[in-house]
Tab-separated table of N, CA and C in Angstrom:
chain	number	residue	atom	x	y	z
A	1	MET	N	2.964	5.471	23.244
A	1	MET	CA	2.431	5.879	21.957
A	1	MET	C	3.065	5.030	20.854
A	2	SER	N	2.254	4.509	19.984
A	2	SER	CA	2.740	3.670	18.888
A	2	SER	C	3.216	4.526	17.724
A	3	THR	N	4.231	4.027	17.051
A	3	THR	CA	4.725	4.682	15.848
A	3	THR	C	4.310	3.830	14.658
A	4	TYR	N	3.916	4.487	13.601
A	4	TYR	CA	3.535	3.749	12.400
A	4	TYR	C	4.036	4.487	11.172
A	5	HIS	N	4.003	3.787	10.061
A	5	HIS	CA	4.358	4.354	8.759
A	5	HIS	C	3.093	4.364	7.911
A	6	ARG	N	2.993	5.352	7.036
A	6	ARG	CA	1.893	5.374	6.071
A	6	ARG	C	2.498	5.385	4.684
A	7	ARG	N	1.994	4.513	3.827
A	7	ARG	CA	2.397	4.463	2.421
A	7	ARG	C	1.145	4.721	1.592
A	8	THR	N	1.272	5.596	0.598
A	8	THR	CA	0.137	5.931	-0.257
A	8	THR	C	0.393	5.417	-1.662
A	9	TYR	N	-0.611	4.763	-2.213
A	9	TYR	CA	-0.524	4.183	-3.555
A	9	TYR	C	-1.722	4.629	-4.376
A	10	LEU	N	-1.513	4.796	-5.680
A	10	LEU	CA	-2.604	4.988	-6.630
A	10	LEU	C	-2.771	3.664	-7.359
A	11	VAL	N	-3.993	3.138	-7.319
A	11	VAL	CA	-4.250	1.772	-7.783
A	11	VAL	C	-5.398	1.765	-8.789
A	12	PRO	N	-5.218	1.113	-9.951
A	12	PRO	CA	-6.345	0.944	-10.864
A	12	PRO	C	-7.435	0.110	-10.167
A	13	PRO	N	-8.707	0.469	-10.329
A	13	PRO	CA	-9.784	-0.237	-9.638
A	13	PRO	C	-9.782	-1.750	-9.851
A	14	GLU	N	-9.383	-2.201	-11.034
A	14	GLU	CA	-9.409	-3.645	-11.306
A	14	GLU	C	-8.368	-4.419	-10.493
A	15	HIS	N	-7.425	-3.722	-9.868
A	15	HIS	CA	-6.393	-4.395	-9.065
A	15	HIS	C	-6.555	-4.146	-7.565
A	16	GLU	N	-7.634	-3.482	-7.186
A	16	GLU	CA	-7.835	-3.134	-5.772
A	16	GLU	C	-7.789	-4.358	-4.858
A	17	ASP	N	-8.572	-5.375	-5.148
A	17	ASP	CA	-8.651	-6.536	-4.254
A	17	ASP	C	-7.322	-7.269	-4.138
A	18	ALA	N	-6.688	-7.551	-5.260
A	18	ALA	CA	-5.429	-8.309	-5.234
A	18	ALA	C	-4.307	-7.508	-4.571
A	19	PHE	N	-4.219	-6.210	-4.867
A	19	PHE	CA	-3.157	-5.388	-4.282
A	19	PHE	C	-3.374	-5.238	-2.777
A	20	THR	N	-4.610	-4.996	-2.373
A	20	THR	CA	-4.911	-4.868	-0.947
A	20	THR	C	-4.622	-6.174	-0.214
A	21	ALA	N	-4.970	-7.306	-0.821
A	21	ALA	CA	-4.676	-8.606	-0.198
A	21	ALA	C	-3.170	-8.786	-0.007
A	22	GLU	N	-2.390	-8.382	-0.986
A	22	GLU	CA	-0.934	-8.505	-0.848
A	22	GLU	C	-0.421	-7.614	0.283
A	23	LEU	N	-0.957	-6.407	0.399
A	23	LEU	CA	-0.541	-5.528	1.494
A	23	LEU	C	-0.859	-6.152	2.854
A	24	TRP	N	-2.049	-6.746	2.998
A	24	TRP	CA	-2.401	-7.412	4.264
A	24	TRP	C	-1.432	-8.553	4.532
A	25	TRP	N	-1.122	-9.329	3.514
A	25	TRP	CA	-0.194	-10.448	3.677
A	25	TRP	C	1.181	-9.953	4.118
A	26	ARG	N	1.553	-8.765	3.672
A	26	ARG	CA	2.876	-8.213	3.994
A	26	ARG	C	2.911	-7.461	5.318
A	27	GLY	N	1.785	-7.395	6.019
A	27	GLY	CA	1.810	-6.908	7.392
A	27	GLY	C	1.223	-5.547	7.694
A	28	ILE	N	0.367	-5.005	6.802
A	28	ILE	CA	-0.222	-3.708	7.135
A	28	ILE	C	-1.154	-3.859	8.340
A	29	LEU	N	-1.360	-2.741	9.048
A	29	LEU	CA	-2.262	-2.714	10.195
A	29	LEU	C	-3.673	-2.332	9.778
A	30	GLY	N	-3.778	-1.635	8.660
A	30	GLY	CA	-5.063	-1.178	8.164
A	30	GLY	C	-4.858	-0.340	6.922
A	31	CYS	N	-5.965	0.010	6.269
A	31	CYS	CA	-5.850	0.851	5.082
A	31	CYS	C	-7.136	1.634	4.865
A	32	GLU	N	-7.010	2.729	4.135
A	32	GLU	CA	-8.141	3.544	3.709
A	32	GLU	C	-8.084	3.620	2.193
A	33	ILE	N	-9.241	3.476	1.559
A	33	ILE	CA	-9.299	3.514	0.098
A	33	ILE	C	-10.342	4.551	-0.314
A	34	ARG	N	-9.928	5.469	-1.198
A	34	ARG	CA	-10.826	6.505	-1.699
A	34	ARG	C	-10.678	6.621	-3.209
A	35	GLU	N	-11.756	7.006	-3.863
A	35	GLU	CA	-11.678	7.250	-5.303
A	35	GLU	C	-10.911	8.539	-5.550
A	36	GLU	N	-10.045	8.499	-6.552
A	36	GLU	CA	-9.297	9.696	-6.954
A	36	GLU	C	-9.169	9.659	-8.473
A	37	GLY	N	-10.075	10.348	-9.137
A	37	GLY	CA	-10.091	10.300	-10.597
A	37	GLY	C	-10.460	8.898	-11.059
A	38	GLU	N	-9.694	8.381	-11.994
A	38	GLU	CA	-9.960	7.043	-12.530
A	38	GLU	C	-9.282	5.944	-11.722
A	39	ARG	N	-8.527	6.335	-10.701
A	39	ARG	CA	-7.843	5.343	-9.869
A	39	ARG	C	-8.305	5.478	-8.424
A	40	LEU	N	-7.815	4.581	-7.602
A	40	LEU	CA	-8.112	4.616	-6.180
A	40	LEU	C	-6.869	5.057	-5.428
A	41	ARG	N	-7.069	5.825	-4.388
A	41	ARG	CA	-5.966	6.233	-3.507
A	41	ARG	C	-6.037	5.317	-2.287
A	42	LEU	N	-4.976	4.584	-2.064
A	42	LEU	CA	-4.926	3.621	-0.970
A	42	LEU	C	-3.838	4.055	0.013
A	43	ASP	N	-4.248	4.366	1.238
A	43	ASP	CA	-3.309	4.691	2.311
A	43	ASP	C	-3.170	3.452	3.181
A	44	ALA	N	-1.973	2.892	3.225
A	44	ALA	CA	-1.700	1.690	4.023
A	44	ALA	C	-0.892	2.086	5.251
A	45	TYR	N	-1.279	1.564	6.403
A	45	TYR	CA	-0.602	1.869	7.667
A	45	TYR	C	0.159	0.639	8.135
A	46	LEU	N	1.421	0.864	8.501
A	46	LEU	CA	2.315	-0.230	8.892
A	46	LEU	C	2.964	0.070	10.235
A	47	PRO	N	3.314	-0.996	10.987
A	47	PRO	CA	3.992	-0.782	12.266
A	47	PRO	C	5.439	-0.361	12.057
A	48	ASP	N	6.024	0.175	13.125
A	48	ASP	CA	7.449	0.499	13.135
A	48	ASP	C	8.090	-0.388	14.194
A	49	PRO	N	9.060	-1.196	13.835
A	49	PRO	CA	9.708	-1.287	12.531
A	49	PRO	C	8.813	-1.994	11.510
A	50	LEU	N	9.143	-1.766	10.234
A	50	LEU	CA	8.388	-2.399	9.151
A	50	LEU	C	8.515	-3.915	9.230
A	51	PRO	N	7.425	-4.639	8.951
A	51	PRO	CA	7.515	-6.100	8.885
A	51	PRO	C	8.528	-6.517	7.814
A	52	ARG	N	9.241	-7.587	8.057
A	52	ARG	CA	10.267	-8.061	7.116
A	52	ARG	C	9.677	-8.295	5.724
A	53	ALA	N	8.480	-8.878	5.653
A	53	ALA	CA	7.854	-9.165	4.352
A	53	ALA	C	7.574	-7.882	3.577
A	54	PHE	N	7.343	-6.780	4.276
A	54	PHE	CA	7.097	-5.513	3.594
A	54	PHE	C	8.410	-4.816	3.246
A	55	ALA	N	9.342	-4.810	4.180
A	55	ALA	CA	10.612	-4.103	3.987
A	55	ALA	C	11.406	-4.647	2.803
A	56	SER	N	11.288	-5.944	2.540
A	56	SER	CA	12.060	-6.556	1.449
A	56	SER	C	11.275	-6.620	0.136
A	57	TRP	N	10.093	-6.039	0.106
A	57	TRP	CA	9.188	-6.138	-1.039
A	57	TRP	C	9.547	-5.135	-2.123
A	58	SER	N	9.520	-5.598	-3.368
A	58	SER	CA	9.698	-4.717	-4.523
A	58	SER	C	8.336	-4.524	-5.181
A	59	LEU	N	7.997	-3.302	-5.469
A	59	LEU	CA	6.703	-2.969	-6.070
A	59	LEU	C	6.687	-3.207	-7.580
A	60	GLU	N	7.798	-3.677	-8.111
A	60	GLU	CA	7.978	-3.825	-9.561
A	60	GLU	C	6.829	-4.564	-10.251
A	61	GLU	N	6.399	-5.680	-9.695
A	61	GLU	CA	5.313	-6.463	-10.296
A	61	GLU	C	4.047	-5.620	-10.431
A	62	TRP	N	3.789	-4.763	-9.447
A	62	TRP	CA	2.572	-3.966	-9.451
A	62	TRP	C	2.675	-2.714	-10.312
A	63	THR	N	3.856	-2.134	-10.432
A	63	THR	CA	3.977	-0.940	-11.275
A	63	THR	C	3.684	-1.280	-12.731
A	64	SER	N	3.999	-2.509	-13.134
A	64	SER	CA	3.685	-2.928	-14.505
A	64	SER	C	2.176	-3.055	-14.720
A	65	ARG	N	1.405	-3.092	-13.632
A	65	ARG	CA	-0.060	-3.165	-13.706
A	65	ARG	C	-0.716	-1.814	-13.443
A	66	GLY	N	0.103	-0.767	-13.348
A	66	GLY	CA	-0.444	0.575	-13.187
A	66	GLY	C	-0.504	1.097	-11.766
A	67	VAL	N	0.022	0.349	-10.792
A	67	VAL	CA	0.051	0.824	-9.407
A	67	VAL	C	1.229	1.782	-9.251
A	68	GLU	N	0.985	2.895	-8.576
A	68	GLU	CA	2.018	3.914	-8.368
A	68	GLU	C	2.191	4.180	-6.882
A	69	ALA	N	3.423	4.165	-6.403
A	69	ALA	CA	3.703	4.589	-5.028
A	69	ALA	C	3.736	6.103	-5.047
A	70	GLU	N	2.884	6.729	-4.248
A	70	GLU	CA	2.787	8.184	-4.288
A	70	GLU	C	3.512	8.858	-3.129
A	71	ALA	N	3.374	8.336	-1.916
A	71	ALA	CA	3.977	9.013	-0.763
A	71	ALA	C	4.354	8.011	0.314
A	72	GLU	N	5.303	8.433	1.135
A	72	GLU	CA	5.774	7.629	2.259
A	72	GLU	C	5.899	8.575	3.442
A	73	GLU	N	5.303	8.193	4.554
A	73	GLU	CA	5.305	9.066	5.719
A	73	GLU	C	5.526	8.237	6.970
A	74	SER	N	6.361	8.730	7.865
A	74	SER	CA	6.592	8.026	9.134
A	74	SER	C	6.036	8.833	10.278
């Protein structure tokens, strides 16, 4: 049985493509995107252990654009 992590983000629609592309580059296995109010809820699934590119990543650049980390689940 595989173990994975799920990270949930709230993303402004205008940043959906760029933010999702960065998540793929950092090693996600897949994602689900749903509308939630004026933003999108993005659930990203990652392998365990986390890819190095993801584990060392700071969300700082994206929080200044309105992206919010909402939940982390293993």
